[in-house]
Short mmCIF file of N, CA and C in Angstrom, two decimals:
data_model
loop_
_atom_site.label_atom_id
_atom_site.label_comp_id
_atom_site.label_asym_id
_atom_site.label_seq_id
_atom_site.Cartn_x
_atom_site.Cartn_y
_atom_site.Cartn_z
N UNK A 283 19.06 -7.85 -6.62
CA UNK A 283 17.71 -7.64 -6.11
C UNK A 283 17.80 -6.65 -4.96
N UNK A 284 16.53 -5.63 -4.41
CA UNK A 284 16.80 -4.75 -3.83
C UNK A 284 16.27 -5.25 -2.84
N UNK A 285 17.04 -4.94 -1.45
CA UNK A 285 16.44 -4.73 0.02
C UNK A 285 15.92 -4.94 0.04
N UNK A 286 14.47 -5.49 1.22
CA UNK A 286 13.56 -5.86 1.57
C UNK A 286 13.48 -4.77 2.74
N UNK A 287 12.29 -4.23 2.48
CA UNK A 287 11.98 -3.07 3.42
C UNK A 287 11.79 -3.72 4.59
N UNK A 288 11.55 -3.32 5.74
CA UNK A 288 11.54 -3.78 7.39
C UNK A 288 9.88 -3.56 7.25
N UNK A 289 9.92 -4.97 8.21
CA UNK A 289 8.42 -5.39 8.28
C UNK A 289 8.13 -4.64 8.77
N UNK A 290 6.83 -4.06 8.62
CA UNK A 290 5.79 -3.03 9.55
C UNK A 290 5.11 -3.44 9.87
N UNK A 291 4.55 -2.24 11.37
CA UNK A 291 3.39 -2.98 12.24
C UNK A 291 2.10 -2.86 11.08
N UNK A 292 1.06 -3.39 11.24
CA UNK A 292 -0.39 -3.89 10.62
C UNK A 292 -0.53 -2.04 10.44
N UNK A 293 -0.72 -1.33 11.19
CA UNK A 293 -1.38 -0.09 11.72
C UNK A 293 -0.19 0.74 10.20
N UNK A 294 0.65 0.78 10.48
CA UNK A 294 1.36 1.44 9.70
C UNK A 294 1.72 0.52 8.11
N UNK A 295 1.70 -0.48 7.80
CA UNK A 295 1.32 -0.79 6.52
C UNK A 295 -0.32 -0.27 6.07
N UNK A 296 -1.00 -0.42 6.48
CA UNK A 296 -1.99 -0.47 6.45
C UNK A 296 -2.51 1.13 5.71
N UNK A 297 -1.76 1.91 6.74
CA UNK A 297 -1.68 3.69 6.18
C UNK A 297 -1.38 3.83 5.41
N UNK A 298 -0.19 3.56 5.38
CA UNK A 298 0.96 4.16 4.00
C UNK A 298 0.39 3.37 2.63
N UNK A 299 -0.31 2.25 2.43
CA UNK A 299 -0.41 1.41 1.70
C UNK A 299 -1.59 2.33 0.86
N UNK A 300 -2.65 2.59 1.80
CA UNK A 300 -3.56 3.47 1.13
C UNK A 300 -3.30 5.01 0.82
N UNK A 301 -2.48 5.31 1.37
CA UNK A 301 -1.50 6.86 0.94
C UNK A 301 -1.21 6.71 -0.11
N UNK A 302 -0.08 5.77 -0.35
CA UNK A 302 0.59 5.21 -1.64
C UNK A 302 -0.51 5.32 -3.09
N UNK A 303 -1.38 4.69 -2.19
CA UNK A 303 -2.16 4.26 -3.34
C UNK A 303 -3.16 5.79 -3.97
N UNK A 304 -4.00 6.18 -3.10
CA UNK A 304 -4.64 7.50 -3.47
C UNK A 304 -4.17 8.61 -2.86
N UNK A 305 -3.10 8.99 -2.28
CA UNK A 305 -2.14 10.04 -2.03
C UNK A 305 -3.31 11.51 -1.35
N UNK A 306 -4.54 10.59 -0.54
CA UNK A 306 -5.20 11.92 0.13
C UNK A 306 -5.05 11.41 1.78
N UNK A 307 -4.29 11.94 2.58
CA UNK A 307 -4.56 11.74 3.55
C UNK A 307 -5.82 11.26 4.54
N UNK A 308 -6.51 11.93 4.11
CA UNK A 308 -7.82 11.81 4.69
C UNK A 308 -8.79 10.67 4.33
N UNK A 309 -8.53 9.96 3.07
CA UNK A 309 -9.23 9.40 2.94
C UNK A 309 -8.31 7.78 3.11
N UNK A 310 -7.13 8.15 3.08
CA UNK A 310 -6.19 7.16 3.68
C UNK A 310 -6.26 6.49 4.90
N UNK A 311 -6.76 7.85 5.87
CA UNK A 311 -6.98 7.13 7.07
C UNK A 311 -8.52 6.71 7.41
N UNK A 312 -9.47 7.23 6.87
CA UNK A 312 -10.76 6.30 6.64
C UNK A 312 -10.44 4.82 6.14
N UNK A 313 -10.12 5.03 5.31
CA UNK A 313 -10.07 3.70 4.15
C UNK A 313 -9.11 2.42 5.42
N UNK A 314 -8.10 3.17 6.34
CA UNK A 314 -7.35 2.37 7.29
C UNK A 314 -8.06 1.80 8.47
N UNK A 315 -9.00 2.81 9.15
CA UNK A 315 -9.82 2.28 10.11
C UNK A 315 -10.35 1.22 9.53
N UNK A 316 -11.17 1.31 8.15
CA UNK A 316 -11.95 0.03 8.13
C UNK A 316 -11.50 -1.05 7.93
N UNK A 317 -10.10 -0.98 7.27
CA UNK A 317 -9.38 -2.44 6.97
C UNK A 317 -9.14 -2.94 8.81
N UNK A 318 -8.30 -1.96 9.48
CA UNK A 318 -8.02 -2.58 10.58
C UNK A 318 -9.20 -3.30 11.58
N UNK A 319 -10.43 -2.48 11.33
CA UNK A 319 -11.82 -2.97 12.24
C UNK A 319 -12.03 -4.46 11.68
N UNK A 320 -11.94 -4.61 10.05
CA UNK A 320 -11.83 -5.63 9.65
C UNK A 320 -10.61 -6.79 10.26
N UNK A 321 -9.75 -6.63 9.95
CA UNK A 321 -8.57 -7.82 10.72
C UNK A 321 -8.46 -7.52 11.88
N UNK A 322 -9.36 -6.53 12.89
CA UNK A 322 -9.43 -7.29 14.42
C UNK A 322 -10.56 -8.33 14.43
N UNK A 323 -11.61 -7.82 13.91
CA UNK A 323 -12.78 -8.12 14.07
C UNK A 323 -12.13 -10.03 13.52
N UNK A 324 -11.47 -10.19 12.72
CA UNK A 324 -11.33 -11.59 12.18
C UNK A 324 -10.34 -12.07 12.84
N UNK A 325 -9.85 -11.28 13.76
CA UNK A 325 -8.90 -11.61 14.73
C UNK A 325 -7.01 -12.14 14.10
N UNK A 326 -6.91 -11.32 12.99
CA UNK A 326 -5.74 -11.36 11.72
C UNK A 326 -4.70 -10.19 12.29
N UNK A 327 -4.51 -9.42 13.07
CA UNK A 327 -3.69 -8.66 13.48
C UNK A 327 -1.80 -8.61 13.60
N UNK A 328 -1.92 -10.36 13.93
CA UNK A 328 -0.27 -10.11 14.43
C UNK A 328 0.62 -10.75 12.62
N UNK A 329 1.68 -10.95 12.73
CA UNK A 329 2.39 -10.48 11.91
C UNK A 329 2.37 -12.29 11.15
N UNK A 330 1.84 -13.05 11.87
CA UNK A 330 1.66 -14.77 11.46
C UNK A 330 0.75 -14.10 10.17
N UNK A 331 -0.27 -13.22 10.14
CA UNK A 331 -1.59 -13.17 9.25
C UNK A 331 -1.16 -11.93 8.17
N UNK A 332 0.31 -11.46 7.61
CA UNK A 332 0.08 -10.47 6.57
C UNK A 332 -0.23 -11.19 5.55
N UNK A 333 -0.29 -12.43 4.90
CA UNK A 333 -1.32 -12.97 3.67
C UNK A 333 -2.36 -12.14 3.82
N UNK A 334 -3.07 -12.07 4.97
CA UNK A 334 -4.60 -11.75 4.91
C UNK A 334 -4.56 -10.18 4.89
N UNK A 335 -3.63 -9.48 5.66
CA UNK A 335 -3.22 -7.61 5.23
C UNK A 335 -3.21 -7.71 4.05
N UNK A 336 -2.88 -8.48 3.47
CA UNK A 336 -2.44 -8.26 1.61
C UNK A 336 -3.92 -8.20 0.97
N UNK A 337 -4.96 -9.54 1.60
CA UNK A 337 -6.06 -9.91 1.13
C UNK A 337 -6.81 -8.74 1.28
N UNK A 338 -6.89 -8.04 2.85
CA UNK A 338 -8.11 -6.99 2.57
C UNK A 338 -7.57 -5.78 2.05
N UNK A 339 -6.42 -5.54 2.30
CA UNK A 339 -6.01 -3.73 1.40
C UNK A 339 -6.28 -4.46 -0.05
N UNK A 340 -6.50 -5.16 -0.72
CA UNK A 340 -6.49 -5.56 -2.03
C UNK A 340 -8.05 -5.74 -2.14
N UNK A 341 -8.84 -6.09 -1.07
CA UNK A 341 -10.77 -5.84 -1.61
C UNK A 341 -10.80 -4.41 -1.26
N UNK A 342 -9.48 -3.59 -0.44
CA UNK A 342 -10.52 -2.76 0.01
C UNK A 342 -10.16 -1.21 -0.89
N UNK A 343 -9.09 -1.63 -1.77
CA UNK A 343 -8.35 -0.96 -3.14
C UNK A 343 -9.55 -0.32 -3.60
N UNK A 344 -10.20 -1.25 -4.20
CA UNK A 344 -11.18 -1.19 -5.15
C UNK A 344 -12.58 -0.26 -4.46
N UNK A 345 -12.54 -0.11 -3.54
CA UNK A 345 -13.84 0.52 -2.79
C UNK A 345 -13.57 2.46 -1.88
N UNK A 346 -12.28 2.24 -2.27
CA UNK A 346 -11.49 3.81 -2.01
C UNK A 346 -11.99 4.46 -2.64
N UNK A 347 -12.46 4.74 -3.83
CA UNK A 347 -12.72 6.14 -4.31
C UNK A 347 -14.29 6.28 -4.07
N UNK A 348 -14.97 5.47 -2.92
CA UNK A 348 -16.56 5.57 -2.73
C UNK A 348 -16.27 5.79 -0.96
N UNK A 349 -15.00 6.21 -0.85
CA UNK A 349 -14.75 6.54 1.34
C UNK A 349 -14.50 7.92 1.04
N UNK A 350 -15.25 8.58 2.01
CA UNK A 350 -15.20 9.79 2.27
C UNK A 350 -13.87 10.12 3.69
N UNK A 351 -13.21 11.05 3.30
CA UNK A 351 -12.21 11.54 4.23
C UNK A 351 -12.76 11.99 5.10
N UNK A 352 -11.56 11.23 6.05
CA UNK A 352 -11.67 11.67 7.75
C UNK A 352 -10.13 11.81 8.40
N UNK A 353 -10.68 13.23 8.86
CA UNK A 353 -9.58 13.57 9.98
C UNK A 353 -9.29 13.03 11.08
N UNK A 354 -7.86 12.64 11.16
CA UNK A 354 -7.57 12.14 12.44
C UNK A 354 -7.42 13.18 13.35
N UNK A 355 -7.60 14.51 13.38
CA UNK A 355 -7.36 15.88 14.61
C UNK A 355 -8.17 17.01 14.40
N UNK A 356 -8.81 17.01 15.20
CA UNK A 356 -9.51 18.86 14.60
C UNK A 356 -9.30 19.53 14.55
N UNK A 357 -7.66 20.00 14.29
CA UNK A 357 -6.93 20.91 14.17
C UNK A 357 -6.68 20.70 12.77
N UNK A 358 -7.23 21.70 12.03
CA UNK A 358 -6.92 21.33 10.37
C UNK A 358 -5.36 21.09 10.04
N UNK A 359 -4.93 22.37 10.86
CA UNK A 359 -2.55 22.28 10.50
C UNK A 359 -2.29 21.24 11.32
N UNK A 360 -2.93 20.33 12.04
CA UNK A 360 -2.22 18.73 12.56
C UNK A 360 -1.27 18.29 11.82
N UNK A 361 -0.19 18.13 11.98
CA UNK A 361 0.69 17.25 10.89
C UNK A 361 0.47 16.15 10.83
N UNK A 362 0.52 15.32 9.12
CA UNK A 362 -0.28 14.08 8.45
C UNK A 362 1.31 13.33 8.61
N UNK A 363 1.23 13.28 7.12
CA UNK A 363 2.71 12.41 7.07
C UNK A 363 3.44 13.62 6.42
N UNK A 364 4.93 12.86 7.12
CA UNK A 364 6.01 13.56 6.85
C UNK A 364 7.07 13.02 5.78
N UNK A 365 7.40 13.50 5.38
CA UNK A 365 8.42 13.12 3.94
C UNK A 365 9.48 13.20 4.22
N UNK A 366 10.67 12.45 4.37
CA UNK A 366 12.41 12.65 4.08
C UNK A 366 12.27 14.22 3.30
N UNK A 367 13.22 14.89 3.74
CA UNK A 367 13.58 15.99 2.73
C UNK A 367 13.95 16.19 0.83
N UNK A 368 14.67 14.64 0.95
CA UNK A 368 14.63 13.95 -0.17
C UNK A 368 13.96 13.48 -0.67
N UNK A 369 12.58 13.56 -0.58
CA UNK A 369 11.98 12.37 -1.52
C UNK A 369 10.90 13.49 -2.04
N UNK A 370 11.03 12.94 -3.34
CA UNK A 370 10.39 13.37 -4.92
C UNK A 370 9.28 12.45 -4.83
N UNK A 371 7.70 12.97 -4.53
CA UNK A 371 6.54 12.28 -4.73
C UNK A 371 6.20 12.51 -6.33
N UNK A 372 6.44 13.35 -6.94
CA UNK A 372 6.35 13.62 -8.15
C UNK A 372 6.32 12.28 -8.97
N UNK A 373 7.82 11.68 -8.82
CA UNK A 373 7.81 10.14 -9.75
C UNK A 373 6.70 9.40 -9.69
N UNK A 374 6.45 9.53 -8.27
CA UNK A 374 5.64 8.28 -7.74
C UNK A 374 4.11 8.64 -8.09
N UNK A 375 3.54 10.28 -8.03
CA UNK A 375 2.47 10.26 -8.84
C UNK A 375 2.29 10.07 -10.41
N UNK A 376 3.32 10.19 -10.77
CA UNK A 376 3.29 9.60 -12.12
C UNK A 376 3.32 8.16 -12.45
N UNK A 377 3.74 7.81 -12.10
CA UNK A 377 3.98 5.94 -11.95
C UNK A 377 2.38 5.66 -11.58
N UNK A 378 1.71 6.12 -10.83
CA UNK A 378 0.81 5.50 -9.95
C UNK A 378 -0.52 6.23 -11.15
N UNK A 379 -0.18 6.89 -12.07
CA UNK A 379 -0.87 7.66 -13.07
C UNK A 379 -1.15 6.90 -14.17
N UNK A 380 -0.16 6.45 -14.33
CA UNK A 380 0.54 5.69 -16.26
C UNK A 380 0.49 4.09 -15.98
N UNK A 381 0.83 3.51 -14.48
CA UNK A 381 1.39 2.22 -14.71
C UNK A 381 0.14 1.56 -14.84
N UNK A 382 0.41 0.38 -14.92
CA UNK A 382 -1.15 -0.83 -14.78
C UNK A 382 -1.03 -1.03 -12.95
N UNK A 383 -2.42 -0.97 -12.55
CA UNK A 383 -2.63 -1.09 -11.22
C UNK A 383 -2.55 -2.36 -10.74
N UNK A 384 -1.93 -3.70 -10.97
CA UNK A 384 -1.54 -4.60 -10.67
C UNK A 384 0.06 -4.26 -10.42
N UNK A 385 0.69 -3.76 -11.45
CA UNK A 385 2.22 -3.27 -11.21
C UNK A 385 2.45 -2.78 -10.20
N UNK A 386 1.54 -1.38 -9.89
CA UNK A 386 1.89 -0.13 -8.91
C UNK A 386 1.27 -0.96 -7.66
N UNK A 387 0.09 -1.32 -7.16
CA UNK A 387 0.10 -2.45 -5.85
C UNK A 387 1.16 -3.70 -5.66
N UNK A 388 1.94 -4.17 -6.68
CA UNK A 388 3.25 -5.27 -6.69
C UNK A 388 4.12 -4.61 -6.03
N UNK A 389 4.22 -3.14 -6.48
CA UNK A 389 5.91 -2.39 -6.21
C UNK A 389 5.51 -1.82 -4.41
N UNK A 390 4.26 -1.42 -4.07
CA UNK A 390 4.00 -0.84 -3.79
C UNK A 390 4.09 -1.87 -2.32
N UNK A 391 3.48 -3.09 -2.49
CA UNK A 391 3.42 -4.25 -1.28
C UNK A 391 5.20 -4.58 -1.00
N UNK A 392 5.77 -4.82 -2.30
CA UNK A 392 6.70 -5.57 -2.07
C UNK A 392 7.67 -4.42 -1.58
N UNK A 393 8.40 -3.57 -2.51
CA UNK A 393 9.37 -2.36 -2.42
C UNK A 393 9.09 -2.01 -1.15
N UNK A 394 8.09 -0.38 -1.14
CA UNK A 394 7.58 0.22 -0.18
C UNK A 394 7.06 -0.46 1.19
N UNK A 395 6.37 -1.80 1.23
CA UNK A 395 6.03 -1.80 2.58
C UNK A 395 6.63 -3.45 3.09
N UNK A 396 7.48 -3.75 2.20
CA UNK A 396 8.19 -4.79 2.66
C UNK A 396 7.15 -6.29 2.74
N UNK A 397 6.36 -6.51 1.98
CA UNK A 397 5.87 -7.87 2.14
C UNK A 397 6.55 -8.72 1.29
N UNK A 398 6.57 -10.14 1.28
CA UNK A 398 7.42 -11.05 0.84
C UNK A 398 6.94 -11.50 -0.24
N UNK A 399 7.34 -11.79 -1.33
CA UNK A 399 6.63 -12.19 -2.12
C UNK A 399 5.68 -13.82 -2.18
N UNK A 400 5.80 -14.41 -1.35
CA UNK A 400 5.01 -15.00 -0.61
C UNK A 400 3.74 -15.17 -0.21
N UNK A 401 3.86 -14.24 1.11
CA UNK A 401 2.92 -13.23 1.12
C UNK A 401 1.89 -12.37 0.57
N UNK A 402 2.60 -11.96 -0.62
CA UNK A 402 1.66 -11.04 -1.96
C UNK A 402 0.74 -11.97 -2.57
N UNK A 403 1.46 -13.23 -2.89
CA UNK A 403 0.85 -13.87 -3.53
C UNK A 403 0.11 -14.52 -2.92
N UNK A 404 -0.18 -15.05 -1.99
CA UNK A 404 -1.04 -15.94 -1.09
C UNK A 404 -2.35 -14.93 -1.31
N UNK A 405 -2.11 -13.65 -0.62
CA UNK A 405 -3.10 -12.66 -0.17
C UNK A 405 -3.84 -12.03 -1.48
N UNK A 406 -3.10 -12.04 -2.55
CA UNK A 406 -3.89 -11.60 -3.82
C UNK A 406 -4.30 -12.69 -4.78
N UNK A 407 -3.76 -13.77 -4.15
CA UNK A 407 -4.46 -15.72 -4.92
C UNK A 407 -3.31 -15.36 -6.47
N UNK A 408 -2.80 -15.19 -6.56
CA UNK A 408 -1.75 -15.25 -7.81
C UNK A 408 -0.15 -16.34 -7.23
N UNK A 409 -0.10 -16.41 -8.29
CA UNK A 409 1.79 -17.54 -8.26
C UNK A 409 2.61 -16.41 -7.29
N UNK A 410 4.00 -16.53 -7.12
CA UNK A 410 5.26 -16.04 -7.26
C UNK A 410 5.66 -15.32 -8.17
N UNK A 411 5.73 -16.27 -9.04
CA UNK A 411 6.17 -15.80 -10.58
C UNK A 411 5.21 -15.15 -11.19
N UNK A 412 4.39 -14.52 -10.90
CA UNK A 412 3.35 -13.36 -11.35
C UNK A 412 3.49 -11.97 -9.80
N UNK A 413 3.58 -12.49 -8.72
CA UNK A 413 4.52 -11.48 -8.21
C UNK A 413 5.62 -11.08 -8.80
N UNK A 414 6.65 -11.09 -8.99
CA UNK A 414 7.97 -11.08 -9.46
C UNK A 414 7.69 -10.42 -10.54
N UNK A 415 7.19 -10.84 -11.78
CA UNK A 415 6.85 -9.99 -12.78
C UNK A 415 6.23 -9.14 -12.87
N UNK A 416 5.18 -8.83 -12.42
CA UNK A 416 4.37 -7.06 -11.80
C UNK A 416 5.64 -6.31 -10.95
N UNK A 417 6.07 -7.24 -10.13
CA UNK A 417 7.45 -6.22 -9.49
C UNK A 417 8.24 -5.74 -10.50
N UNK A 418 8.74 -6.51 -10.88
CA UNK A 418 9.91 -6.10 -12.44
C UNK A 418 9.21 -4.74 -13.25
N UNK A 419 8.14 -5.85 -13.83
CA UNK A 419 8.04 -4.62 -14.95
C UNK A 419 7.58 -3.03 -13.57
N UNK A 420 6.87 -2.89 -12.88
CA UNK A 420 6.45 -2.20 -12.08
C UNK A 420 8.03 -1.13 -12.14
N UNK A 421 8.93 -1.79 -11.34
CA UNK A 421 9.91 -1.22 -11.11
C UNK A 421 10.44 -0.45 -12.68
N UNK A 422 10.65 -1.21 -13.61
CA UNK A 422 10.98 -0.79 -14.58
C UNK A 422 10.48 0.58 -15.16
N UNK A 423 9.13 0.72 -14.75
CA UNK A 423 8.21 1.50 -15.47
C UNK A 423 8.77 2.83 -14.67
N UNK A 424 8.66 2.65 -13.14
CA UNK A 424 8.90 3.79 -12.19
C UNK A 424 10.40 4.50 -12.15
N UNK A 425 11.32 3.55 -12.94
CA UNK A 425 12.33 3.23 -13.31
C UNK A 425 12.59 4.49 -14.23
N UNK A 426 11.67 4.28 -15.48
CA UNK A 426 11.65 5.44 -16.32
C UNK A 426 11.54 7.05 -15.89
N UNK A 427 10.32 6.93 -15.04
CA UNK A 427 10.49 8.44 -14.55
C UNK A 427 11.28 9.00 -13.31
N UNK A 428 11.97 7.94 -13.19
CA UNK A 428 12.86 8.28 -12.25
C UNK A 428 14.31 9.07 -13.09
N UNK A 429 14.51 8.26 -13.90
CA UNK A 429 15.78 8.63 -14.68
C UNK A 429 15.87 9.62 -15.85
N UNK A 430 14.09 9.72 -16.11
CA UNK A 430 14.14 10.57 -17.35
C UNK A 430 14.91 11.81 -17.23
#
C-alpha cells in the first residue's frame, strides 16, 4: 500500500482539491473561498473536523462548473501553482477525463491530499470498503496511462 500523503492545512487541501479536480486556477480559488467561508462559518476548521472538509468539497464538486473565476492578484503573470519539474499533468488530465468521478475524487482525497480512509468515508456517507475500492480501481485506471 502506498504512503499516506502528509496531512494538510484546511486552506491548502481545500485548493489543490479543487485544482485537481477542474485544473483552472481561477476558478479553484473561487470555488476555495466558499468552501472555507463555509467551515469557518460552521466553525469545522481545525484538523479534529476533516470528515466535514471531505463533506463540503464533495457538495461543493458538484456546483464548480456554475463559479465563475477569481483572481487572487491583479497582476495577471502572479504566479498560481507551481509544479515539481517532474510532474506530467498530462496523465492526470486524462484520468480525470475517462475515469468515473467517484474513482478520480477517491484517488484524489486519499493519494493526493492525504485523507484517511476513514475520513473519506464518514465525509462522503459511504463504508471503507467502498473507499478502498474507488481507490483501487481509481489507481488502477491512472495506472494505465501512466505506463502506457
Amino acid at each position: 500500500m502506498a504512503a499516506a500523503a502528509p496531512i494538510l492545512p484546511v486552506e491548502e487541501a481545500v485548493v489543490k482539491y479543487f485544482f485537481f479536480l477542474c485544473l483552472d486556477e481561477q476558478v479553484s480559488f473561487s470555488a476555495s473561498l466558499k468552501v472555507l467561508g463555509d467551515l469557518k462559518a460552521a466553525n469545522r476548521i481545525d484538523e479534529g473536523h476533516r470528515s466535514h472538509w471531505v463533506q463540503a468539497l464533495h457538495r461543493w464538486k458538484t456546483k464548480i462548473k456554475k463559479i465563475r473565476g477569481r483572481s487572487w492578484s491583479e497582476n495577471a503573470a502572479a504566479p498560481g501553482f507551481e509544479f515539481h519539474s517532474e510532474m506530467e499533468i498530462a496523465n492526470w488530465v486524462s484520468f480525470i477525463s475517462a475515469a468515473d468521478p467517484d474513482e478520480v475524487e477517491a484517488v484524489l482525497l486519499s493519494r493526493v491530499l492525504g485523507f484517511t480512509d476513514d475520513d473519506i468515508a464518514r465525509g462522503l456517507e459511504v463504508t471503507e470498503g467502498t473507499v478502498r475500492y474507488r481507490v483501487g480501481r481509481g489507481l488502477r485506471h491512472l495506472g494505465g496511462y501512466i505506463y502506457a
